[in-house]
mmCIF file of C-alpha atoms in Angstrom:
data_model
loop_
_atom_site.group_PDB
_atom_site.id
_atom_site.type_symbol
_atom_site.label_atom_id
_atom_site.label_comp_id
_atom_site.label_asym_id
_atom_site.label_seq_id
_atom_site.Cartn_x
_atom_site.Cartn_y
_atom_site.Cartn_z
ATOM 1 C CA MET C 1 -9.787 3.515 -15.706
ATOM 2 C CA MET C 2 -7.352 2.417 -13.067
ATOM 3 C CA ASN C 3 -4.070 0.916 -14.141
ATOM 4 C CA LYS C 4 -4.660 -2.837 -14.101
ATOM 5 C CA LYS C 5 -1.177 -3.609 -12.786
ATOM 6 C CA ARG C 6 -1.953 -1.411 -9.776
ATOM 7 C CA LEU C 7 -5.180 -3.305 -9.106
ATOM 8 C CA MET C 8 -3.421 -6.668 -9.347
ATOM 9 C CA ALA C 9 -0.694 -5.504 -6.968
ATOM 10 C CA ILE C 10 -3.294 -4.319 -4.482
ATOM 11 C CA LEU C 11 -5.172 -7.606 -4.589
ATOM 12 C CA ALA C 12 -1.981 -9.624 -4.222
ATOM 13 C CA ALA C 13 -0.771 -7.586 -1.250
ATOM 14 C CA GLY C 14 -4.101 -7.400 0.547
ATOM 15 C CA VAL C 15 -3.670 -3.639 0.803
ATOM 16 C CA LEU C 16 -6.533 -1.142 0.748
ATOM 17 C CA THR C 17 -5.361 2.035 -0.937
ATOM 18 C CA ALA C 18 -6.906 5.427 -1.216
ATOM 19 C CA THR C 19 -6.666 5.285 -4.982
ATOM 20 C CA SER C 20 -7.386 1.610 -5.503
ATOM 21 C CA PHE C 21 -10.172 2.403 -7.945
ATOM 22 C CA ASN C 22 -11.415 5.073 -10.288
ATOM 23 C CA PRO C 23 -14.210 6.407 -8.045
ATOM 24 C CA VAL C 24 -17.727 7.341 -8.992
ATOM 25 C CA MET C 25 -19.628 7.963 -5.779
ATOM 26 C CA ILE C 26 -23.171 6.588 -5.694
ATOM 27 C CA LYS C 27 -25.572 5.077 -3.185
ATOM 28 C CA ALA C 28 -26.296 1.385 -3.050
ATOM 29 C CA GLU C 29 -28.430 -0.985 -1.042
ATOM 30 C CA SER C 30 -26.571 -3.166 1.454
ATOM 31 C CA VAL C 31 -26.175 -6.885 0.928
ATOM 32 C CA SER C 32 -24.204 -9.528 2.753
ATOM 33 C CA ALA C 33 -20.783 -10.645 1.594
ATOM 34 C CA GLU C 34 -22.239 -14.103 1.062
ATOM 35 C CA GLU C 35 -24.934 -12.696 -1.234
ATOM 36 C CA ALA C 36 -22.378 -10.601 -3.108
ATOM 37 C CA GLY C 37 -20.395 -13.721 -3.858
ATOM 38 C CA MET C 38 -16.850 -12.346 -3.827
ATOM 39 C CA ALA C 39 -14.450 -10.209 -1.814
ATOM 40 C CA VAL C 40 -11.981 -7.743 -3.301
ATOM 41 C CA PRO C 41 -10.200 -4.985 -1.335
ATOM 42 C CA ALA C 42 -11.366 -1.413 -1.909
ATOM 43 C CA ASP C 43 -10.997 1.977 -0.307
ATOM 44 C CA ALA C 44 -14.658 2.880 -0.037
ATOM 45 C CA ALA C 45 -16.472 4.041 3.047
ATOM 46 C CA GLY C 46 -19.627 2.322 3.409
ATOM 47 C CA ALA C 47 -22.442 0.045 2.669
ATOM 48 C CA ALA C 48 -23.562 -2.167 5.478
ATOM 49 C CA VAL C 49 -22.639 -5.815 5.734
ATOM 50 C CA SER C 50 -23.213 -7.804 8.880
ATOM 51 C CA ALA C 51 -20.217 -8.558 11.068
ATOM 52 C CA ASP C 52 -20.666 -12.314 10.923
ATOM 53 C CA LYS C 53 -20.854 -12.436 7.141
ATOM 54 C CA ALA C 54 -18.289 -9.750 6.351
ATOM 55 C CA GLY C 55 -15.722 -11.043 8.814
ATOM 56 C CA ALA C 56 -15.462 -7.661 10.525
ATOM 57 C CA ALA C 57 -15.696 -7.077 14.246
ATOM 58 C CA VAL C 58 -18.320 -4.360 13.871
ATOM 59 C CA SER C 59 -21.038 -3.653 11.343
ATOM 60 C CA ALA C 60 -21.114 -0.453 9.314
ATOM 61 C CA ASP C 61 -23.977 1.871 8.518
ATOM 62 C CA GLU C 62 -25.146 2.274 4.954
ATOM 63 C CA ALA C 63 -23.163 4.994 3.191
ATOM 64 C CA GLY C 64 -21.471 5.806 -0.103
ATOM 65 C CA VAL C 65 -19.634 3.146 -2.051
ATOM 66 C CA VAL C 66 -17.241 3.185 -4.972
ATOM 67 C CA VAL C 67 -17.497 1.999 -8.538
ATOM 68 C CA ALA C 68 -14.315 0.175 -9.471
ATOM 69 C CA GLY C 69 -13.608 0.091 -13.165
ATOM 70 C CA ASP C 70 -11.127 -2.099 -15.037
ATOM 71 C CA SER C 71 -11.205 -4.352 -18.082
ATOM 72 C CA SER C 72 -11.797 -7.442 -15.960
ATOM 73 C CA GLU C 73 -12.331 -6.211 -12.393
ATOM 74 C CA THR C 74 -15.405 -3.993 -12.289
ATOM 75 C CA ALA C 75 -17.923 -3.712 -9.478
ATOM 76 C CA VAL C 76 -19.256 -1.534 -6.690
ATOM 77 C CA PHE C 77 -17.465 -2.312 -3.434
ATOM 78 C CA SER C 78 -18.208 -1.758 0.212
ATOM 79 C CA GLU C 79 -15.630 -1.017 2.862
ATOM 80 C CA ASP C 80 -14.703 -4.663 3.378
ATOM 81 C CA GLY C 81 -14.251 -5.189 -0.341
ATOM 82 C CA THR C 82 -17.464 -6.998 -1.184
ATOM 83 C CA PRO C 83 -19.482 -5.912 -4.198
ATOM 84 C CA VAL C 84 -22.789 -4.506 -3.009
ATOM 85 C CA LYS C 85 -24.432 -3.522 -6.238
ATOM 86 C CA LYS C 86 -24.135 -5.053 -9.699
ATOM 87 C CA THR C 87 -25.789 -2.280 -11.668
ATOM 88 C CA VAL C 88 -26.288 1.472 -11.469
ATOM 89 C CA LYS C 89 -28.417 3.902 -13.437
ATOM 90 C CA ALA C 90 -26.350 5.664 -16.093
ATOM 91 C CA ALA C 91 -27.474 9.128 -14.951
ATOM 92 C CA ASP C 92 -26.149 8.438 -11.423
ATOM 93 C CA ILE C 93 -22.581 8.185 -12.703
ATOM 94 C CA ASN C 94 -22.500 11.875 -13.693
ATOM 95 C CA MET C 95 -20.063 14.130 -11.836
ATOM 96 C CA ASN C 96 -21.433 16.873 -9.635
ATOM 97 C CA VAL C 97 -22.159 20.080 -11.524
ATOM 98 C CA GLN C 98 -19.976 22.933 -10.256
ATOM 99 C CA ASP C 99 -19.281 26.504 -11.307
ATOM 100 C CA SER C 100 -15.587 25.654 -11.564
ATOM 101 C CA TYR C 101 -13.221 22.745 -11.105
ATOM 102 C CA ASP C 102 -9.729 22.914 -9.612
ATOM 103 C CA PHE C 103 -7.296 19.986 -9.802
ATOM 104 C CA PRO C 104 -3.901 20.839 -8.256
ATOM 105 C CA PHE C 105 -2.295 17.476 -9.095
ATOM 106 C CA LEU C 106 -3.076 18.131 -12.764
ATOM 107 C CA GLY C 107 -2.234 21.817 -12.665
ATOM 108 C CA LEU C 108 -5.599 22.515 -14.247
ATOM 109 C CA LYS C 109 -8.606 24.720 -13.547
ATOM 110 C CA ALA C 110 -11.748 24.679 -15.675
ATOM 111 C CA VAL C 111 -14.956 26.692 -15.917
ATOM 112 C CA LEU C 112 -17.824 25.126 -17.853
ATOM 113 C CA PRO C 113 -20.235 27.150 -20.010
ATOM 114 C CA GLU C 114 -23.761 27.515 -18.643
ATOM 115 C CA GLU C 115 -25.387 25.433 -21.362
ATOM 116 C CA LEU C 116 -23.048 22.528 -20.762
ATOM 117 C CA LYS C 117 -23.835 22.627 -17.029
ATOM 118 C CA LYS C 118 -27.559 22.578 -17.824
ATOM 119 C CA GLN C 119 -27.043 19.546 -20.053
ATOM 120 C CA MET C 120 -25.195 17.815 -17.224
ATOM 121 C CA GLU C 121 -27.945 18.656 -14.730
ATOM 122 C CA THR C 122 -30.496 16.933 -16.962
ATOM 123 C CA SER C 123 -28.051 14.098 -17.710
ATOM 124 C CA ASP C 124 -28.235 14.862 -21.413
ATOM 125 C CA MET C 125 -24.464 15.060 -21.089
ATOM 126 C CA LEU C 126 -22.492 12.752 -18.818
ATOM 127 C CA MET C 127 -19.180 13.933 -17.337
ATOM 128 C CA VAL C 128 -16.813 11.196 -16.153
ATOM 129 C CA THR C 129 -13.109 11.033 -15.262
ATOM 130 C CA GLU C 130 -10.436 8.629 -16.404
ATOM 131 C CA GLU C 131 -6.835 8.262 -15.292
ATOM 132 C CA GLU C 132 -3.958 5.901 -16.047
ATOM 133 C CA TRP C 133 -0.971 5.622 -13.735
ATOM 134 C CA ASN C 134 2.640 4.760 -14.572
ATOM 135 C CA ASP C 135 3.642 1.139 -14.117
ATOM 136 C CA ASP C 136 5.674 1.989 -11.005
ATOM 137 C CA MET C 137 2.777 4.055 -9.554
ATOM 138 C CA THR C 138 4.990 7.134 -9.117
ATOM 139 C CA GLY C 139 3.036 9.307 -11.521
ATOM 140 C CA PHE C 140 0.337 9.242 -14.181
ATOM 141 C CA LYS C 141 0.375 8.737 -17.933
ATOM 142 C CA TYR C 142 -2.789 10.701 -18.545
ATOM 143 C CA ALA C 143 -5.920 11.965 -16.851
ATOM 144 C CA PHE C 144 -8.958 13.517 -18.475
ATOM 145 C CA PHE C 145 -12.648 14.291 -18.253
ATOM 146 C CA HIS C 146 -14.917 13.062 -20.989
ATOM 147 C CA TRP C 147 -18.387 14.243 -21.881
ATOM 148 C CA ASN C 148 -20.841 11.840 -23.462
ATOM 149 C CA LYS C 149 -24.308 12.275 -24.932
ATOM 150 C CA LEU C 150 -27.093 10.216 -23.368
ATOM 151 C CA THR C 151 -30.452 9.522 -24.955
ATOM 152 C CA GLU C 152 -33.537 9.379 -22.745
ATOM 153 C CA GLU C 153 -33.382 5.610 -22.908
ATOM 154 C CA GLN C 154 -29.696 5.555 -21.974
ATOM 155 C CA LYS C 155 -30.235 7.789 -18.921
ATOM 156 C CA ASN C 156 -32.353 5.095 -17.273
ATOM 157 C CA GLU C 157 -30.254 2.219 -18.479
ATOM 158 C CA ASP C 158 -28.891 -0.175 -15.888
ATOM 159 C CA VAL C 159 -25.130 -0.205 -16.321
ATOM 160 C CA ASN C 160 -23.617 -3.588 -15.518
ATOM 161 C CA LEU C 161 -20.671 -3.068 -13.174
ATOM 162 C CA LEU C 162 -19.359 -6.622 -13.312
ATOM 163 C CA GLY C 163 -16.859 -8.036 -15.766
ATOM 164 C CA THR C 164 -16.381 -5.736 -18.759
ATOM 165 C CA GLY C 165 -19.875 -4.284 -18.415
ATOM 166 C CA TYR C 166 -18.812 -0.745 -17.532
ATOM 167 C CA ASP C 167 -16.222 -0.522 -20.313
ATOM 168 C CA ASP C 168 -18.650 -1.991 -22.831
ATOM 169 C CA TRP C 169 -21.282 0.527 -21.807
ATOM 170 C CA LEU C 170 -18.877 3.458 -22.210
ATOM 171 C CA LYS C 171 -18.167 2.305 -25.736
ATOM 172 C CA SER C 172 -21.891 2.197 -26.487
ATOM 173 C CA ILE C 173 -22.577 5.870 -25.698
ATOM 174 C CA GLU C 174 -21.520 8.794 -27.845
ATOM 175 C CA ARG C 175 -18.286 10.537 -26.878
ATOM 176 C CA VAL C 176 -18.507 14.301 -27.451
ATOM 177 C CA GLY C 177 -15.298 15.730 -26.071
ATOM 178 C CA THR C 178 -12.524 15.576 -23.482
ATOM 179 C CA LEU C 179 -10.278 17.872 -21.469
ATOM 180 C CA GLY C 180 -7.097 16.390 -20.117
ATOM 181 C CA VAL C 181 -3.403 16.167 -19.328
ATOM 182 C CA TYR C 182 -1.135 13.714 -21.158
ATOM 183 C CA SER C 183 2.498 12.701 -20.744
ATOM 184 C CA LYS C 184 4.601 13.306 -23.817
ATOM 185 C CA ASP C 185 5.037 9.593 -24.551
ATOM 186 C CA VAL C 186 1.282 9.065 -25.165
ATOM 187 C CA ILE C 187 0.586 12.112 -27.343
ATOM 188 C CA ASP C 188 0.617 10.015 -30.530
ATOM 189 C CA ASP C 189 -2.217 7.905 -29.108
ATOM 190 C CA LEU C 190 -4.653 10.716 -28.310
ATOM 191 C CA ASP C 191 -7.319 9.452 -30.730
ATOM 192 C CA SER C 192 -7.510 6.014 -29.108
ATOM 193 C CA ILE C 193 -7.116 7.301 -25.534
ATOM 194 C CA THR C 194 -9.725 10.052 -25.737
ATOM 195 C CA GLY C 195 -12.169 8.618 -28.270
ATOM 196 C CA CYS C 196 -11.938 11.959 -30.096
ATOM 197 C CA ASN C 197 -10.394 12.900 -33.435
ATOM 198 C CA GLU C 198 -9.634 16.601 -33.169
ATOM 199 C CA HIS C 199 -7.263 17.946 -30.526
ATOM 200 C CA LYS C 200 -6.419 21.503 -29.536
ATOM 201 C CA GLU C 201 -3.201 21.915 -27.564
ATOM 202 C CA LEU C 202 -3.734 24.250 -24.608
ATOM 203 C CA GLY C 203 -0.254 24.339 -23.116
ATOM 204 C CA THR C 204 2.594 22.466 -21.456
ATOM 205 C CA SER C 205 3.359 21.757 -17.812
ATOM 206 C CA GLU C 206 6.133 23.754 -16.179
ATOM 207 C CA ASP C 207 8.492 20.761 -16.180
ATOM 208 C CA GLY C 208 7.740 20.058 -19.840
ATOM 209 C CA ASN C 209 6.625 16.478 -19.187
ATOM 210 C CA TYR C 210 2.885 16.935 -19.854
ATOM 211 C CA LYS C 211 0.699 18.594 -22.448
ATOM 212 C CA TYR C 212 -2.878 19.808 -22.067
ATOM 213 C CA TYR C 213 -5.483 19.180 -24.749
ATOM 214 C CA LEU C 214 -9.122 19.988 -25.381
ATOM 215 C CA SER C 215 -10.460 17.351 -27.750
ATOM 216 C CA ILE C 216 -13.718 16.840 -29.615
ATOM 217 C CA ASN C 217 -15.349 14.144 -31.660
ATOM 218 C CA LYS C 218 -15.978 15.784 -35.027
ATOM 219 C CA ASN C 219 -18.700 13.222 -35.729
ATOM 220 C CA ALA C 220 -20.788 14.375 -32.750
ATOM 221 C CA GLU C 221 -23.478 17.064 -33.023
ATOM 222 C CA SER C 222 -21.906 20.466 -33.531
ATOM 223 C CA ASP C 223 -24.077 22.186 -30.918
ATOM 224 C CA LEU C 224 -22.643 19.753 -28.357
ATOM 225 C CA THR C 225 -19.006 20.031 -29.422
ATOM 226 C CA ASP C 226 -19.380 23.819 -29.518
ATOM 227 C CA GLU C 227 -20.131 23.769 -25.792
ATOM 228 C CA ILE C 228 -17.017 21.693 -25.086
ATOM 229 C CA GLU C 229 -14.919 24.206 -27.002
ATOM 230 C CA LYS C 230 -16.292 27.024 -24.809
ATOM 231 C CA ILE C 231 -14.737 25.521 -21.665
ATOM 232 C CA GLU C 232 -12.400 28.062 -20.070
ATOM 233 C CA THR C 233 -9.139 26.560 -18.795
ATOM 234 C CA THR C 234 -6.233 27.813 -16.712
ATOM 235 C CA ILE C 235 -2.948 25.907 -16.465
ATOM 236 C CA THR C 236 -1.254 26.196 -13.064
ATOM 237 C CA GLU C 237 1.787 24.703 -11.391
ATOM 238 C CA MET C 238 1.283 21.002 -10.708
ATOM 239 C CA THR C 239 1.176 19.932 -7.060
ATOM 240 C CA ALA C 240 3.628 17.080 -6.450
ATOM 241 C CA PHE C 241 1.991 13.737 -7.235
ATOM 242 C CA ASP C 242 0.579 11.910 -4.198
ATOM 243 C CA PRO C 243 0.247 8.136 -4.762
ATOM 244 C CA SER C 244 -2.289 7.930 -1.936
ATOM 245 C CA LYS C 245 -4.871 9.826 -3.973
ATOM 246 C CA SER C 246 -6.563 10.052 -7.334
ATOM 247 C CA VAL C 247 -5.133 12.810 -9.502
ATOM 248 C CA PHE C 248 -8.615 14.364 -9.379
ATOM 249 C CA ASP C 249 -8.538 14.616 -5.563
ATOM 250 C CA MET C 250 -7.488 17.648 -3.565
ATOM 251 C CA PRO C 251 -4.091 17.349 -1.835
ATOM 252 C CA ALA C 252 -4.098 16.754 1.902
ATOM 253 C CA GLU C 253 -3.453 20.122 3.533
ATOM 254 C CA ASN C 254 -0.678 19.026 5.870
ATOM 255 C CA ALA C 255 0.474 15.779 4.274
ATOM 256 C CA ASN C 256 4.168 15.113 4.851
ATOM 257 C CA PRO C 257 4.917 11.484 3.947
ATOM 258 C CA ASP C 258 8.643 12.246 4.103
ATOM 259 C CA ALA C 259 8.532 13.608 7.664
ATOM 260 C CA GLU C 260 11.638 12.638 9.611
ATOM 261 C CA ASN C 261 10.123 13.156 13.087
ATOM 262 C CA VAL C 262 6.593 12.901 14.481
ATOM 263 C CA GLY C 263 7.029 16.275 16.169
ATOM 264 C CA ALA C 264 5.342 17.476 19.351
ATOM 265 C CA PHE C 265 1.668 16.582 19.705
ATOM 266 C CA GLU C 266 -1.162 16.159 22.183
ATOM 267 C CA THR C 267 -4.022 13.726 21.766
ATOM 268 C CA THR C 268 -6.015 11.038 23.563
ATOM 269 C CA ASP C 269 -6.603 7.380 23.104
ATOM 270 C CA ILE C 270 -10.092 6.029 22.346
ATOM 271 C CA ASP C 271 -10.783 5.829 26.089
ATOM 272 C CA GLY C 272 -9.961 9.496 26.707
ATOM 273 C CA ASN C 273 -6.490 9.034 28.230
ATOM 274 C CA ALA C 274 -4.050 11.831 27.346
ATOM 275 C CA TYR C 275 -0.960 11.124 25.222
ATOM 276 C CA THR C 276 1.907 13.185 23.819
ATOM 277 C CA GLU C 277 4.999 12.413 21.759
ATOM 278 C CA LYS C 278 6.467 10.982 24.972
ATOM 279 C CA VAL C 279 4.547 7.784 24.221
ATOM 280 C CA PHE C 280 7.626 6.845 22.184
ATOM 281 C CA SER C 281 10.232 7.616 24.859
ATOM 282 C CA ASP C 282 9.656 4.415 26.833
ATOM 283 C CA TYR C 283 10.820 2.146 24.011
ATOM 284 C CA ASP C 284 13.868 1.963 21.754
ATOM 285 C CA LEU C 285 11.519 1.302 18.835
ATOM 286 C CA THR C 286 7.770 1.696 18.400
ATOM 287 C CA LEU C 287 5.671 0.279 15.586
ATOM 288 C CA VAL C 288 2.969 2.781 14.590
ATOM 289 C CA ASN C 289 0.111 0.917 12.923
ATOM 290 C CA CYS C 290 -2.302 3.193 11.001
ATOM 291 C CA PHE C 291 -5.667 1.555 10.440
ATOM 292 C CA THR C 292 -9.391 2.161 10.032
ATOM 293 C CA THR C 293 -12.271 0.457 11.787
ATOM 294 C CA TRP C 294 -13.766 -0.665 8.459
ATOM 295 C CA CYS C 295 -10.597 -2.286 7.085
ATOM 296 C CA SER C 296 -10.818 -6.066 7.464
ATOM 297 C CA PRO C 297 -7.069 -6.767 6.974
ATOM 298 C CA CYS C 298 -6.377 -4.074 9.591
ATOM 299 C CA VAL C 299 -8.745 -5.588 12.125
ATOM 300 C CA ASN C 300 -7.668 -9.156 11.465
ATOM 301 C CA GLU C 301 -4.022 -8.471 12.302
ATOM 302 C CA MET C 302 -4.672 -6.637 15.575
ATOM 303 C CA PRO C 303 -4.414 -9.781 17.773
ATOM 304 C CA ASP C 304 -1.047 -10.607 16.202
ATOM 305 C CA LEU C 305 0.149 -7.050 16.773
ATOM 306 C CA ASP C 306 -0.737 -7.416 20.440
ATOM 307 C CA LYS C 307 1.163 -10.707 20.603
ATOM 308 C CA LEU C 308 4.110 -8.893 19.033
ATOM 309 C CA TYR C 309 3.849 -6.214 21.713
ATOM 310 C CA GLN C 310 3.603 -8.721 24.564
ATOM 311 C CA GLU C 311 6.549 -10.763 23.319
ATOM 312 C CA MET C 312 8.866 -7.874 22.455
ATOM 313 C CA LYS C 313 8.166 -5.064 24.925
ATOM 314 C CA GLU C 314 10.885 -6.415 27.223
ATOM 315 C CA LYS C 315 13.265 -5.983 24.274
ATOM 316 C CA GLY C 316 12.374 -2.312 24.067
ATOM 317 C CA VAL C 317 9.661 -2.545 21.415
ATOM 318 C CA GLY C 318 6.306 -0.770 21.678
ATOM 319 C CA VAL C 319 3.204 -0.705 19.485
ATOM 320 C CA VAL C 320 0.822 2.194 18.918
ATOM 321 C CA GLY C 321 -2.366 2.029 16.855
ATOM 322 C CA MET C 322 -3.636 5.135 15.065
ATOM 323 C CA VAL C 323 -7.406 5.020 14.381
ATOM 324 C CA ILE C 324 -7.351 7.097 11.206
ATOM 325 C CA ASP C 325 -11.113 7.231 10.618
ATOM 326 C CA SER C 326 -11.789 8.477 14.169
ATOM 327 C CA VAL C 327 -11.322 12.034 12.865
ATOM 328 C CA GLY C 328 -13.624 13.442 10.190
ATOM 329 C CA GLU C 329 -12.726 15.639 7.244
ATOM 330 C CA ASP C 330 -13.542 18.716 9.320
ATOM 331 C CA GLY C 331 -10.958 17.706 11.920
ATOM 332 C CA THR C 332 -13.457 16.809 14.644
ATOM 333 C CA THR C 333 -13.576 13.484 16.433
ATOM 334 C CA ASP C 334 -16.129 11.023 15.068
ATOM 335 C CA GLU C 335 -17.687 9.622 18.229
ATOM 336 C CA ASP C 336 -19.439 6.776 16.398
ATOM 337 C CA THR C 337 -16.101 5.597 15.027
ATOM 338 C CA VAL C 338 -14.515 5.888 18.471
ATOM 339 C CA LYS C 339 -17.242 3.604 19.812
ATOM 340 C CA LYS C 340 -16.531 1.099 17.049
ATOM 341 C CA ALA C 341 -12.827 1.246 17.914
ATOM 342 C CA GLN C 342 -13.668 0.573 21.559
ATOM 343 C CA ILE C 343 -15.609 -2.518 20.496
ATOM 344 C CA LEU C 344 -12.665 -3.594 18.334
ATOM 345 C CA LYS C 345 -10.306 -3.176 21.274
ATOM 346 C CA GLU C 346 -12.544 -5.361 23.440
ATOM 347 C CA LYS C 347 -13.042 -8.056 20.807
ATOM 348 C CA THR C 348 -9.423 -8.244 19.669
ATOM 349 C CA GLY C 349 -8.009 -7.944 23.184
ATOM 350 C CA VAL C 350 -5.280 -5.454 22.281
ATOM 351 C CA THR C 351 -3.443 -3.836 25.169
ATOM 352 C CA TYR C 352 -1.341 -1.295 23.284
ATOM 353 C CA PRO C 353 -2.783 2.254 22.984
ATOM 354 C CA LEU C 354 -5.190 3.097 20.185
ATOM 355 C CA LEU C 355 -4.781 6.817 19.566
ATOM 356 C CA ILE C 356 -6.958 9.408 17.873
ATOM 357 C CA PRO C 357 -4.893 11.410 15.327
ATOM 358 C CA ASP C 358 -3.735 14.770 16.654
ATOM 359 C CA ALA C 359 -4.530 18.043 14.865
ATOM 360 C CA GLY C 360 -1.152 18.017 13.102
ATOM 361 C CA ASN C 361 -1.410 14.346 12.111
ATOM 362 C CA MET C 362 1.997 13.536 13.596
ATOM 363 C CA ASN C 363 3.798 16.287 11.742
ATOM 364 C CA GLY C 364 1.804 15.388 8.622
ATOM 365 C CA ARG C 365 3.093 11.811 8.467
ATOM 366 C CA ILE C 366 -0.332 10.205 8.771
ATOM 367 C CA SER C 367 -2.047 12.531 6.300
ATOM 368 C CA GLY C 368 -2.561 11.079 2.836
ATOM 369 C CA LEU C 369 -1.498 7.553 3.740
ATOM 370 C CA SER C 370 -0.829 5.285 0.782
ATOM 371 C CA SER C 371 -2.610 2.249 2.193
ATOM 372 C CA PHE C 372 -4.665 0.751 4.991
ATOM 373 C CA PRO C 373 -3.074 -0.628 6.980
ATOM 374 C CA GLU C 374 0.188 1.300 6.736
ATOM 375 C CA SER C 375 2.834 1.113 9.445
ATOM 376 C CA PHE C 376 6.128 2.826 10.219
ATOM 377 C CA PHE C 377 8.759 2.823 12.966
ATOM 378 C CA VAL C 378 9.602 5.571 15.455
ATOM 379 C CA ASP C 379 12.621 5.634 17.783
ATOM 380 C CA LYS C 380 12.603 6.891 21.390
ATOM 381 C CA ASP C 381 13.379 10.434 20.219
ATOM 382 C CA GLY C 382 10.402 10.566 17.876
ATOM 383 C CA ASN C 383 12.476 10.063 14.744
ATOM 384 C CA ILE C 384 10.792 8.103 11.949
ATOM 385 C CA VAL C 385 13.197 5.344 10.963
ATOM 386 C CA GLY C 386 13.338 2.677 8.280
ATOM 387 C CA GLU C 387 10.868 2.214 5.463
ATOM 388 C CA PRO C 388 7.053 2.222 5.775
ATOM 389 C CA ILE C 389 5.294 -1.140 5.647
ATOM 390 C CA MET C 390 2.204 -1.415 3.458
ATOM 391 C CA GLY C 391 -0.468 -3.974 4.192
ATOM 392 C CA SER C 392 -1.014 -6.500 6.941
ATOM 393 C CA LYS C 393 1.572 -9.074 8.043
ATOM 394 C CA SER C 394 1.718 -12.343 9.910
ATOM 395 C CA LEU C 395 3.145 -12.407 13.424
ATOM 396 C CA GLU C 396 6.362 -14.009 12.173
ATOM 397 C CA ASP C 397 6.770 -11.400 9.451
ATOM 398 C CA TRP C 398 6.225 -8.621 11.970
ATOM 399 C CA LYS C 399 8.820 -10.125 14.293
ATOM 400 C CA ALA C 400 11.347 -10.285 11.472
ATOM 401 C CA ALA C 401 10.688 -6.686 10.444
ATOM 402 C CA VAL C 402 10.958 -5.420 14.020
ATOM 403 C CA GLU C 403 14.151 -7.381 14.771
ATOM 404 C CA LYS C 404 15.766 -6.009 11.620
ATOM 405 C CA GLN C 405 14.859 -2.422 12.481
ATOM 406 C CA LEU C 406 15.939 -2.894 16.110
ATOM 407 C CA GLU C 407 19.346 -4.135 14.973
ATOM 408 C CA GLU C 408 19.754 -1.126 12.700
ATOM 409 C CA ILE C 409 18.908 1.264 15.540
ATOM 410 C CA LYS C 410 21.398 -0.390 17.884
ATOM 411 C CA ALA C 411 24.011 -0.296 15.142
ATOM 412 C CA GLY C 412 23.408 3.420 14.773
ATOM 413 C CA LYS C 413 22.172 3.207 11.185
#
């Protein structure tokens, strides 16, 4: 499950992060925020809630949502953070069956035996992931898959996703085995972490900080544990940890969160007007605000960002919005999202440009963002200056942040 301290920090900051929750993608019926009864930020794309009840400027179409799991904060959340489904069928939580699995952040590849895949296809065996991050969110303590036996009755069981329901349900089904990566300081706790009592060491990460184990529950049926032991694994070099993602995600191809310059680019705004990196040359300092059309904190601060722009443009300060979800995973423009952004522009009254990400994602800076919204500063030469700002801010807080950065630029820092 997700590190609870991370969840609490997210809720306190009002930040939507790409790894806010341990995801299990399912489908859910849409309900209103009022019917759901609570609102908690999440990173999901999805289920429909009406604009008037969700507090968003535009409604969203029904789509996938995310199961958030923690000892006290467990639910299925839509894009504006409202729980849209309280229960899910146990069989629907199973991971997709694949010929092989590749996890660069873990430095691990795995090929499952045919019989185990068949058992997963029939939901006789349930494959789920679990990860625990470090307290400072700069790495992970452990991450593993676990396989669990389901009876016919359990397959159709409604798993309660509220409160401790999900955790309680996991404890009620039979753990068969796990495959995972563990930092050296948790090795002594493998029994309690994995729910297994026999562990086979597979290797050590290149930096020596992690060990790989295949574990089984000796009390489970031998024909099931035998299949777990047949899993073929390959240990590879770990891709550098990306706090914007789950360790089970694939790295963003051109992510460069440490980029020092936005580089040369060509793109358009949501109205089709052409823009290049010269958009920054007219101002001493430009605030680049990265947001999505489904992010309520993002949308809610747009009027204040425009006030900031109107009040400070004579001081050499510009504002640029980057509509992150206007480009799909295949790199093509999502016209439906562009239309939503146009509605947002009209309803919020913003006058600063709202740009569609270019093919290079501003030299990789806006790939794999850590939060929504996330903002950073760019000087007139395209250099990225200062520290990124996570989450939404009040107008006064934005003014203070901009004035501070402006002073540092003028002082040559």
